[in-house]
Coordinates of N, CA and C in Angstrom, one line a residue:
M22 N 1.0 -1.2 -0.1 CA 0.0 0.4 0.2 C 0.8 0.8 0.2
I23 N 1.8 1.3 0.9 CA 2.8 2.4 0.7 C 3.2 2.6 -0.5
D24 N 3.9 1.8 -1.3 CA 4.5 2.1 -2.5 C 3.6 2.4 -3.6
N25 N 2.3 2.0 -3.5 CA 1.3 3.4 -4.5 C 1.0 3.9 -4.2
F26 N 1.1 4.1 -2.9 CA 0.4 5.4 -2.3 C 1.5 6.9 -2.6
L27 N 2.6 6.1 -2.7 CA 3.8 7.1 -2.5 C 4.1 7.6 -4.6
S28 N 3.8 6.6 -5.0 CA 3.5 7.0 -6.8 C 2.6 7.4 -7.1
A29 N 2.0 8.2 -6.4 CA 0.9 8.8 -7.1 C 1.0 10.0 -7.5
P30 N 0.7 10.8 -8.1 CA 1.1 12.3 -8.1 C 0.7 12.8 -7.2
I31 N 1.2 14.3 -6.9 CA 1.0 15.1 -5.9 C -0.3 15.6 -6.0
E32 N -1.0 15.5 -5.3 CA -2.6 15.6 -5.2 C -2.8 17.0 -4.4
E33 N -3.0 17.8 -4.9 CA -2.8 19.3 -4.0 C -4.4 19.9 -3.5
S34 N -5.4 19.4 -3.6 CA -6.8 19.9 -3.1 C -7.7 18.8 -2.9
G35 N -8.6 18.9 -2.0 CA -9.4 18.0 -2.1 C -9.3 16.4 -1.2
G36 N -10.3 15.9 -0.7 CA -10.0 14.4 -0.7 C -9.0 14.3 0.4
Y37 N -8.8 15.0 1.5 CA -7.8 14.7 2.7 C -8.0 14.1 3.5
E38 N -9.5 13.7 3.8 CA -9.8 12.9 4.5 C -9.2 11.4 4.2
S39 N -9.8 10.9 2.8 CA -9.4 9.3 2.3 C -7.8 9.7 2.4
Q40 N -7.1 10.6 1.6 CA -5.7 10.8 1.8 C -5.0 10.4 3.2
L41 N -5.9 10.9 4.6 CA -5.1 10.1 5.4 C -5.2 8.7 5.9
A42 N -6.6 8.5 5.5 CA -7.0 7.2 5.5 C -6.0 6.0 4.8
D43 N -5.6 6.6 4.0 CA -4.4 5.8 3.6 C -3.4 5.4 4.3
L44 N -3.2 6.5 5.3 CA -2.2 6.4 6.1 C -2.6 6.0 7.8
G45 N -3.6 5.5 7.4 CA -4.3 5.1 8.7 C -4.9 5.8 9.5
L46 N -5.0 7.0 9.0 CA -5.0 8.4 10.0 C -6.8 9.1 10.1
R47 N -6.9 9.7 10.9 CA -8.2 10.8 10.8 C -8.0 12.1 10.7
W48 N -8.6 12.9 10.6 CA -8.5 14.1 10.5 C -8.8 14.6 12.4
K49 N -9.8 14.1 13.0 CA -10.0 14.7 14.3 C -8.6 14.7 14.9
Y50 N -7.8 13.6 14.9 CA -6.5 13.2 15.4 C -5.4 14.3 15.0
I51 N -5.5 15.1 14.0 CA -4.6 16.2 14.1 C -5.4 17.5 14.3
E52 N -6.8 17.6 14.0 CA -7.5 19.1 14.6 C -7.3 19.1 15.9
Q53 N -7.2 17.9 16.7 CA -6.9 18.2 18.0 C -6.0 18.8 18.9
T54 N -5.4 17.9 18.0 CA -3.6 18.4 18.1 C -3.3 20.1 17.8
L55 N -3.7 20.6 16.6 CA -4.0 21.8 16.6 C -4.3 22.9 17.8
R56 N -6.0 22.6 18.0 CA -6.5 23.0 19.1 C -5.8 23.4 20.1
M57 N -5.5 22.0 20.7 CA -4.7 22.0 21.9 C -3.2 23.0 22.3
S58 N -2.5 22.8 20.9 CA -1.1 23.6 20.8 C -1.5 24.7 21.1
E59 N -2.4 25.4 20.3 CA -3.5 26.8 20.4 C -3.6 27.4 21.8
Q60 N -4.1 26.5 22.3 CA -4.5 26.6 24.1 C -3.3 27.0 24.6
A61 N -2.4 25.8 24.4 CA -0.8 26.1 25.2 C -0.3 27.3 25.2
R62 N -0.2 27.5 23.3 CA 0.4 28.7 23.2 C -0.4 29.8 24.1
R63 N -1.4 30.1 24.3 CA -2.3 31.1 24.8 C -1.9 31.2 26.6
T64 N -1.9 30.6 27.2 CA -1.1 30.2 28.5 C 0.2 31.0 28.6
G65 N 1.0 31.2 27.9 CA 2.0 31.4 27.9 C 2.1 32.8 27.6
K66 N 1.1 33.6 27.8 CA 1.4 35.4 26.9 C 0.9 36.1 27.9
T67 N 1.4 35.9 29.1 CA 1.5 36.9 30.5 C 2.2 37.4 30.7
K68 N 2.3 38.5 31.3 CA 3.3 39.2 31.6 C 4.3 38.9 32.1
D69 N 4.2 38.2 32.8 CA 5.5 37.1 33.6 C 6.0 36.0 33.1
D70 N 5.6 35.8 31.5 CA 6.1 34.7 31.1 C 7.3 34.9 29.9
A71 N 8.4 34.5 29.7 CA 9.3 34.8 28.7 C 8.9 35.1 27.5
K72 N 9.2 35.6 26.6 CA 8.7 35.8 25.6 C 8.4 35.2 24.5
N73 N 9.4 34.2 24.6 CA 9.4 32.7 23.6 C 8.6 31.8 24.4
A74 N 7.9 32.0 25.3 CA 7.3 30.8 25.9 C 5.7 30.8 24.9
P75 N 5.4 31.7 24.7 CA 4.0 31.0 23.6 C 4.4 29.8 22.5
G76 N 5.3 30.2 21.7 CA 6.1 29.7 20.9 C 6.6 27.9 21.4
S77 N 7.5 28.1 22.7 CA 7.7 26.7 23.2 C 6.4 25.9 23.7
Q78 N 5.7 26.4 24.1 CA 4.5 25.8 24.6 C 3.7 25.3 23.4
D79 N 3.7 25.8 22.4 CA 3.0 25.5 21.0 C 3.9 24.0 20.3
Y80 N 5.1 24.3 20.7 CA 5.6 23.3 19.8 C 5.7 21.9 20.8
F81 N 6.1 22.3 22.0 CA 6.2 20.8 22.9 C 4.4 20.3 23.0
T82 N 3.5 21.5 22.9 CA 2.2 20.5 23.0 C 1.5 19.6 21.5
R83 N 2.3 20.4 20.5 CA 2.4 19.8 19.2 C 2.5 18.7 19.2
V84 N 4.0 18.2 19.7 CA 4.5 17.0 19.8 C 3.9 15.9 21.1
R85 N 3.5 16.9 21.7 CA 2.4 15.8 22.9 C 1.7 14.9 22.3
E86 N 0.4 16.3 21.9 CA -0.9 15.6 21.9 C -1.0 14.8 20.4
L87 N 0.1 15.1 19.4 CA 0.0 14.4 18.1 C 0.3 12.7 18.6
R88 N 1.4 12.5 19.3 CA 2.2 11.0 19.7 C 1.1 10.8 20.7
Y89 N 0.7 11.2 21.4 CA -0.6 11.1 22.5 C -1.7 10.1 21.8
S90 N -2.5 10.7 20.8 CA -3.5 10.4 20.5 C -3.2 8.9 19.2
L91 N -2.2 9.1 18.4 CA -1.9 8.5 17.6 C -1.1 7.3 18.5
R92 N -0.7 7.5 19.7 CA -0.3 6.3 20.7 C -1.4 5.5 21.6
T93 N -2.7 6.1 21.9 CA -3.7 5.7 22.6 C -4.8 5.3 22.0
E94 N -5.1 5.8 20.2 CA -6.3 5.6 19.7 C -5.5 4.6 18.2
L95 N -4.7 4.8 18.1 CA -3.9 4.0 17.0 C -2.7 2.8 16.9
G96 N -2.6 2.9 18.5 CA -1.4 1.9 18.8 C -0.2 2.3 18.0
W97 N 0.1 3.2 17.3 CA 1.2 3.9 17.4 C 2.4 3.8 18.4
E98 N 3.8 3.9 18.4 CA 4.5 4.2 18.9 C 5.4 5.1 18.8
P99 N 6.1 6.1 20.0 CA 6.9 7.2 20.1 C 8.6 6.8 19.3
Y100 N 9.1 7.2 19.0 CA 10.6 7.8 18.4 C 11.2 8.7 18.3
N101 N 12.7 8.4 18.6 CA 13.2 9.6 18.8 C 14.5 9.2 18.6
P102 N 14.9 9.6 17.1 CA 16.1 9.4 16.6 C 17.2 10.5 17.0
L103 N 17.9 10.6 17.3 CA 18.9 11.9 18.0 C 17.6 12.8 18.7
Q104 N 17.0 12.3 19.3 CA 15.8 13.1 20.3 C 15.2 14.1 19.4
A105 N 14.4 14.0 18.0 CA 14.0 14.6 17.2 C 12.7 13.6 17.4
P106 N 11.6 14.3 18.0 CA 10.5 13.2 18.3 C 9.4 13.1 17.1
L107 N 9.6 11.7 16.8 CA 8.4 11.2 15.4 C 7.3 10.1 16.5
I108 N 6.4 10.2 15.8 CA 5.2 8.6 16.0 C 5.3 8.0 14.8
V109 N 5.5 6.8 15.3 CA 5.4 5.2 14.1 C 4.2 4.5 14.1
N110 N 4.0 4.2 13.3 CA 3.0 3.1 13.0 C 3.2 1.8 13.2
Q111 N 2.8 0.7 13.6 CA 2.6 -0.2 14.0 C 3.8 -0.8 13.0
D112 N 3.6 -1.2 11.9 CA 4.5 -1.5 11.1 C 5.6 -1.2 10.7
K113 N 5.9 -0.2 11.4 CA 7.1 0.8 11.3 C 7.7 1.9 9.6
T114 N 6.5 1.8 8.6 CA 6.4 2.2 7.5 C 6.5 3.7 7.3
V115 N 5.3 4.2 8.4 CA 5.4 5.9 8.6 C 5.5 6.2 9.9
G116 N 6.6 7.2 10.0 CA 6.9 8.1 10.7 C 6.4 10.0 10.8
I117 N 5.9 10.3 11.7 CA 5.5 11.5 11.7 C 6.3 12.7 12.5
G118 N 6.4 13.4 12.2 CA 6.9 14.5 13.0 C 6.5 16.0 13.0
V119 N 6.9 16.9 13.7 CA 6.2 18.4 13.7 C 7.2 19.0 12.4
L120 N 7.1 20.0 12.2 CA 7.2 21.2 11.5 C 6.7 22.8 11.3
L121 N 7.3 23.4 11.5 CA 6.8 24.8 11.3 C 7.2 25.4 9.8
G122 N 6.4 25.7 8.8 CA 6.3 26.0 8.0 C 6.3 27.7 7.8
D123 N 6.4 28.3 6.6 CA 5.8 29.5 6.3 C 4.8 29.9 5.4
A124 N 4.4 30.8 5.0 CA 3.2 31.2 4.9 C 2.5 30.5 3.3
R125 N 3.2 29.4 3.0 CA 2.6 28.9 1.8 C 2.2 27.2 2.5
T126 N 2.8 27.4 3.5 CA 1.8 26.2 4.1 C 0.3 26.1 4.0
G127 N -0.1 25.1 3.4 CA -1.4 24.5 3.5 C -2.1 25.4 1.7
I128 N -1.5 25.7 1.1 CA -1.9 26.9 0.3 C -1.4 25.5 -1.3
P129 N -2.4 25.3 -1.7 CA -2.4 24.6 -3.2 C -1.4 24.9 -4.0
G130 N -0.7 24.5 -5.0 CA 0.6 24.4 -6.0 C 1.4 25.0 -5.8
F131 N 2.7 25.8 -6.2 CA 4.1 25.5 -6.2 C 4.1 27.2 -5.9
P132 N 5.1 27.8 -5.4 CA 6.5 26.8 -4.7 C 5.4 26.3 -3.8
H133 N 6.2 25.3 -3.1 CA 6.1 24.7 -2.0 C 6.3 25.4 -1.1
P134 N 5.6 25.3 0.5 CA 6.7 25.7 1.9 C 7.2 25.2 2.2
R135 N 8.6 26.3 2.6 CA 9.9 26.0 3.5 C 10.0 25.8 4.6
S136 N 10.3 25.3 5.4 CA 10.6 25.1 6.7 C 10.6 26.1 7.4
K137 N 10.1 27.2 8.5 CA 10.8 28.0 9.1 C 12.6 28.2 9.3
R138 N 12.5 26.6 9.9 CA 14.0 27.0 10.3 C 14.7 25.9 9.4
P139 N 16.4 25.8 9.1 CA 17.2 24.8 8.8 C 16.6 23.5 9.3
A140 N 16.6 22.4 8.3 CA 16.1 20.9 8.9 C 17.0 20.0 10.2
G141 N 18.5 20.7 10.1 CA 19.3 20.3 11.1 C 19.5 18.6 10.5
V142 N 20.4 18.2 11.3 CA 21.3 16.9 10.5 C 19.9 15.0 10.6
T143 N 19.2 15.5 11.5 CA 18.2 13.9 11.4 C 17.2 14.3 10.5
K144 N 16.3 15.5 10.1 CA 15.5 15.6 9.3 C 16.5 15.8 8.0
E145 N 17.4 16.1 7.6 CA 17.8 16.0 6.6 C 18.4 14.5 6.0
R146 N 18.7 13.6 7.5 CA 18.6 12.1 7.0 C 17.5 11.5 6.3
A147 N 16.6 11.9 7.2 CA 14.9 11.4 6.8 C 14.5 11.8 5.4
V148 N 14.7 13.1 4.8 CA 14.6 13.3 3.6 C 15.4 12.4 2.4
A149 N 16.8 12.5 2.9 CA 17.6 11.8 1.9 C 17.1 9.6 1.6
R150 N 16.4 9.5 2.9 CA 15.8 8.3 3.2 C 14.1 8.3 2.3
N151 N 13.7 9.5 2.2 CA 12.1 9.5 1.9 C 12.6 9.2 0.1
Q152 N 13.9 10.1 -0.4 CA 14.1 10.2 -1.9 C 14.2 8.5 -2.2
D153 N 15.0 7.7 -1.4 CA 15.5 6.4 -1.7 C 14.7 5.5 -0.7
L154 N 13.9 4.9 -1.0 CA 13.4 4.0 0.2 C 13.9 2.4 0.4
Q155 N 14.7 2.6 -0.4 CA 15.8 1.2 -0.2 C 17.0 1.7 0.4
L156 N 17.3 2.7 1.0 CA 18.5 3.0 1.4 C 18.5 2.5 2.5
P157 N 19.5 1.5 3.5 CA 19.8 0.8 4.4 C 19.3 1.8 5.6
F158 N 18.6 1.9 6.6 CA 18.9 2.6 7.6 C 19.5 1.7 8.7
E159 N 20.6 2.6 8.6 CA 21.3 1.8 9.6 C 22.7 2.8 9.9
E160 N 22.3 4.5 8.8 CA 23.3 5.2 9.7 C 23.1 5.2 11.2
P161 N 24.5 4.7 12.2 CA 24.5 5.4 13.5 C 23.8 6.6 13.9
E162 N 24.2 7.3 13.2 CA 23.9 9.2 13.8 C 22.3 8.8 13.8
F163 N 21.6 8.4 12.7 CA 20.6 8.1 12.8 C 19.5 7.4 14.0
A164 N 20.2 6.6 14.1 CA 19.6 5.6 15.1 C 20.1 6.1 16.9
A165 N 18.9 5.7 17.4 CA 18.8 6.1 19.0 C 20.2 4.8 19.5
P166 N 20.9 5.5 20.1 CA 21.8 5.2 20.8 C 22.1 3.6 21.5
D167 N 20.5 3.3 22.1 CA 20.5 2.6 22.8 C 19.8 1.2 21.8
M168 N 20.0 1.2 20.5 CA 19.0 0.4 19.8 C 20.0 -0.7 18.5
T169 N 19.8 -1.7 19.0 CA 20.3 -2.7 18.5 C 20.0 -2.8 17.0
Q170 N 20.7 -3.6 16.3 CA 20.8 -4.0 15.2 C 19.5 -4.4 14.5
E171 N 19.0 -5.6 15.1 CA 17.3 -6.0 15.2 C 16.5 -4.7 15.1
D172 N 16.5 -3.5 16.2 CA 15.9 -2.6 16.2 C 15.8 -1.7 15.0
V173 N 16.9 -1.9 14.5 CA 17.6 -0.4 13.4 C 16.6 -1.1 12.2
D174 N 17.0 -2.8 11.7 CA 16.1 -3.3 10.7 C 14.7 -3.0 10.6
A175 N 14.7 -3.2 12.1 CA 12.6 -2.9 11.9 C 12.1 -1.6 11.6
Y176 N 13.1 -0.6 11.5 CA 12.7 0.7 11.1 C 13.3 1.2 9.4
S177 N 13.7 0.0 8.6 CA 14.5 0.3 7.5 C 13.2 0.4 6.5
Q178 N 12.2 0.1 6.6 CA 11.1 1.2 5.7 C 10.5 2.2 6.0
M179 N 10.7 2.6 6.7 CA 9.8 3.7 7.4 C 10.2 5.3 6.3
V180 N 9.2 5.5 6.2 CA 9.4 6.9 5.4 C 9.1 8.1 6.3
T181 N 9.5 9.4 6.5 CA 8.8 10.5 7.3 C 8.4 11.4 7.2
W182 N 7.3 11.6 7.2 CA 5.9 12.8 6.8 C 6.5 13.6 8.5
Y183 N 6.3 15.1 7.4 CA 6.1 16.0 9.2 C 4.3 16.8 8.8
L184 N 4.1 17.4 10.2 CA 2.6 18.4 10.0 C 3.5 19.3 10.4
L185 N 3.2 20.0 8.8 CA 3.4 21.4 8.7 C 2.9 22.5 9.2
T186 N 3.0 23.5 10.0 CA 2.0 24.2 11.1 C 2.5 25.7 10.0
H187 N 1.5 26.3 9.9 CA 1.7 27.8 9.9 C 0.6 28.4 10.4
R188 N 0.7 29.6 11.3 CA 0.1 30.7 12.3 C -0.2 31.9 11.8
H189 N -0.9 32.5 11.7 CA -1.1 33.7 11.3 C -2.8 34.1 11.8
E190 N -1.9 35.6 12.6 CA -3.0 36.9 13.5 C -3.0 37.5 12.7
A191 N -4.3 38.3 12.1 CA -4.5 38.9 11.9 C -4.7 40.2 12.6
R192 N -4.5 41.5 12.5 CA -3.9 42.8 12.6 C -5.2 42.9 13.5
K193 N -6.3 43.4 12.1 CA -7.4 43.9 12.5 C -8.2 43.3 13.5
T194 N -8.5 41.9 13.2 CA -9.4 41.5 14.0 C -8.8 40.7 15.1
G195 N -7.6 41.1 14.6 CA -7.0 39.5 15.7 C -7.2 38.0 16.0
V196 N -8.1 37.8 14.9 CA -8.8 36.1 14.5 C -7.3 35.6 14.0
V197 N -7.2 34.2 14.8 CA -5.8 33.7 14.3 C -6.6 32.4 13.9
T198 N -5.7 32.2 12.4 CA -5.8 31.0 11.6 C -4.6 30.5 11.0
V199 N -4.9 29.1 12.0 CA -3.4 28.0 11.6 C -3.7 27.2 10.4
R200 N -3.0 27.0 9.3 CA -2.9 26.3 8.2 C -2.1 24.6 8.6
S201 N -2.4 24.2 7.8 CA -1.6 23.2 8.0 C -1.6 22.1 7.0
E202 N -0.8 21.3 6.6 CA -0.5 19.8 5.4 C 0.6 18.9 6.5
L203 N -0.4 17.7 5.7 CA 0.7 16.4 6.4 C 1.8 15.9 5.1
S204 N 3.0 16.4 4.8 CA 3.5 16.0 4.0 C 4.9 15.0 4.0
L205 N 5.1 14.9 2.6 CA 6.4 13.8 2.7 C 7.3 14.8 1.8
P206 N 8.3 15.1 2.4 CA 9.7 16.1 1.9 C 10.7 15.2 1.3
D207 N 11.1 15.6 0.1 CA 12.3 14.7 -0.5 C 13.2 16.0 -1.1
R208 N 13.5 17.2 -0.5 CA 14.3 18.2 -0.7 C 14.7 18.9 0.6
V209 N 15.9 19.0 0.5 CA 16.5 20.3 1.6 C 17.5 21.2 0.8
G210 N 17.0 22.2 0.9 CA 17.3 23.1 -0.2 C 18.1 24.3 0.2
Y211 N 18.0 25.5 -0.5 CA 19.0 26.5 0.1 C 18.6 26.9 1.8
G212 N 19.9 27.3 2.2 CA 19.8 27.4 3.7 C 19.6 26.3 4.8
G213 N 19.4 24.9 4.2 CA 19.0 24.1 4.9 C 17.6 23.5 5.5
K214 N 16.7 24.5 4.0 CA 15.3 24.2 4.6 C 14.5 23.7 4.0
I215 N 14.2 22.9 3.9 CA 13.3 21.6 3.5 C 12.0 22.2 2.3
D216 N 12.0 22.4 1.1 CA 11.4 23.5 0.4 C 10.3 22.2 -1.1
R217 N 10.5 20.7 -1.1 CA 9.7 20.5 -1.7 C 9.5 19.0 -1.0
Y218 N 8.3 18.6 -1.4 CA 8.0 17.5 -1.4 C 6.6 16.0 -2.4
Q219 N 7.3 15.1 -1.6 CA 6.8 14.3 -3.0 C 5.0 14.0 -2.9
R220 N 5.0 15.0 -1.7 CA 3.3 14.7 -1.5 C 2.9 15.6 0.0
R221 N 1.5 16.3 -0.4 CA 1.1 17.2 0.1 C -0.2 16.5 0.8
I222 N -0.4 16.6 1.5 CA -2.1 16.5 2.3 C -2.6 17.6 2.6
L223 N -3.3 18.6 2.5 CA -3.7 19.9 2.6 C -5.2 19.8 3.4
L224 N -4.6 20.3 4.5 CA -6.0 20.0 5.9 C -6.5 21.4 5.5
P225 N -7.8 21.5 6.1 CA -8.7 22.7 6.6 C -7.8 23.5 7.3
P226 N -7.9 24.7 7.5 CA -7.5 25.4 8.2 C -8.5 25.9 9.4
V227 N -7.5 25.7 10.7 CA -8.4 26.3 12.3 C -8.3 27.2 12.3
E228 N -9.3 28.1 12.4 CA -9.8 29.6 13.2 C -9.8 29.2 14.6
F229 N -9.5 30.6 15.5 CA -9.1 30.7 16.8 C -9.8 32.3 16.8
E230 N -10.4 32.6 18.1 CA -10.7 34.4 18.5 C -9.7 35.3 18.9
S231 N -9.9 36.2 19.0 CA -8.8 36.8 19.2 C -7.8 36.3 20.1
V232 N -6.8 36.6 20.2 CA -6.1 36.2 21.6 C -6.2 37.0 22.7
N233 N -6.7 38.1 22.5 CA -6.7 39.3 23.2 C -8.0 38.4 24.6
D234 N -9.0 38.0 23.6 CA -10.1 37.7 24.2 C -9.8 36.6 25.0
Y235 N -8.6 35.9 24.8 CA -8.2 34.7 25.3 C -7.2 34.6 26.9
A236 N -6.6 35.4 26.5 CA -5.5 35.5 27.4 C -5.7 37.2 28.1
G237 N -5.8 38.3 27.2 CA -6.4 39.1 27.9 C -4.8 40.1 28.2
E238 N -3.5 39.9 28.7 CA -2.7 40.5 29.4 C -1.4 41.3 27.9
T239 N -0.8 40.2 27.0 CA -0.3 40.8 26.4 C -0.7 40.3 24.9
T240 N 0.0 41.0 23.6 CA -0.1 41.5 22.6 C 0.8 40.4 21.5
G241 N 0.9 40.5 20.2 CA 2.2 39.4 19.7 C 2.0 37.9 19.2
D242 N 2.9 38.3 18.2 CA 3.3 36.7 18.3 C 4.7 36.2 18.0
F243 N 5.1 35.3 18.9 CA 6.5 35.1 19.2 C 6.7 33.2 18.5
E244 N 7.3 33.6 18.3 CA 8.3 32.2 17.4 C 8.6 31.5 18.4
V245 N 9.0 30.0 18.1 CA 9.2 28.8 18.8 C 10.7 28.8 18.8
S246 N 11.5 29.0 20.0 CA 12.8 29.3 20.0 C 13.5 27.5 20.2
V247 N 12.5 26.3 20.4 CA 13.4 25.1 20.0 C 14.2 24.7 19.4
E248 N 15.5 24.3 18.9 CA 15.8 23.8 18.0 C 15.0 22.9 17.5
E249 N 15.2 22.6 16.2 CA 14.3 21.6 15.5 C 15.6 20.6 14.8
R250 N 15.4 19.3 15.4 CA 16.7 18.1 15.0 C 16.8 17.9 13.6

């Protein structure tokens, strides 16, 4: 099933539910992740928090909620190569991480969205493996330190997708829109940023009320400061 899915042309619009179903997923798990991460972001917007607290809370919650949902609902398992958090299906053929994207995230057509920050060594190796699914998964720097050769072999057919998100807060209304897509990258381009994908599953935008209505103390949109591996 995976081979057929990856060989299909990029489908830029519509049918996201059936595309997710091909991976054994449902939109409700991702939507819940986005809603929980936005809620967590807003708890870090008081005048006593560090300026990078909202973004950091957002990132950590996206990781946690996505992994929690898929682990408890579908039996997927957390996996942490070089501390780069993924959640992996039971067959160990699909891994999913989280990634910040630019303003093109969730919008069909070209150019594809770029990752907000350089990919880092772990994501670069994941992208390289996506380009050639027959590439042996035995690079020691991409495997967890406590993995045996049997463990390494178990992940040999895994491809790595990323849940890309882009958050926009309208200046006049304060309404927040989070656009997202579940995409399979195949190139790290200029500046070390992921900028092309074999497959993009465009997801519905999720809107939230004004940040001021929620937190009431501070305004502004701060980026996550956590280094992505």
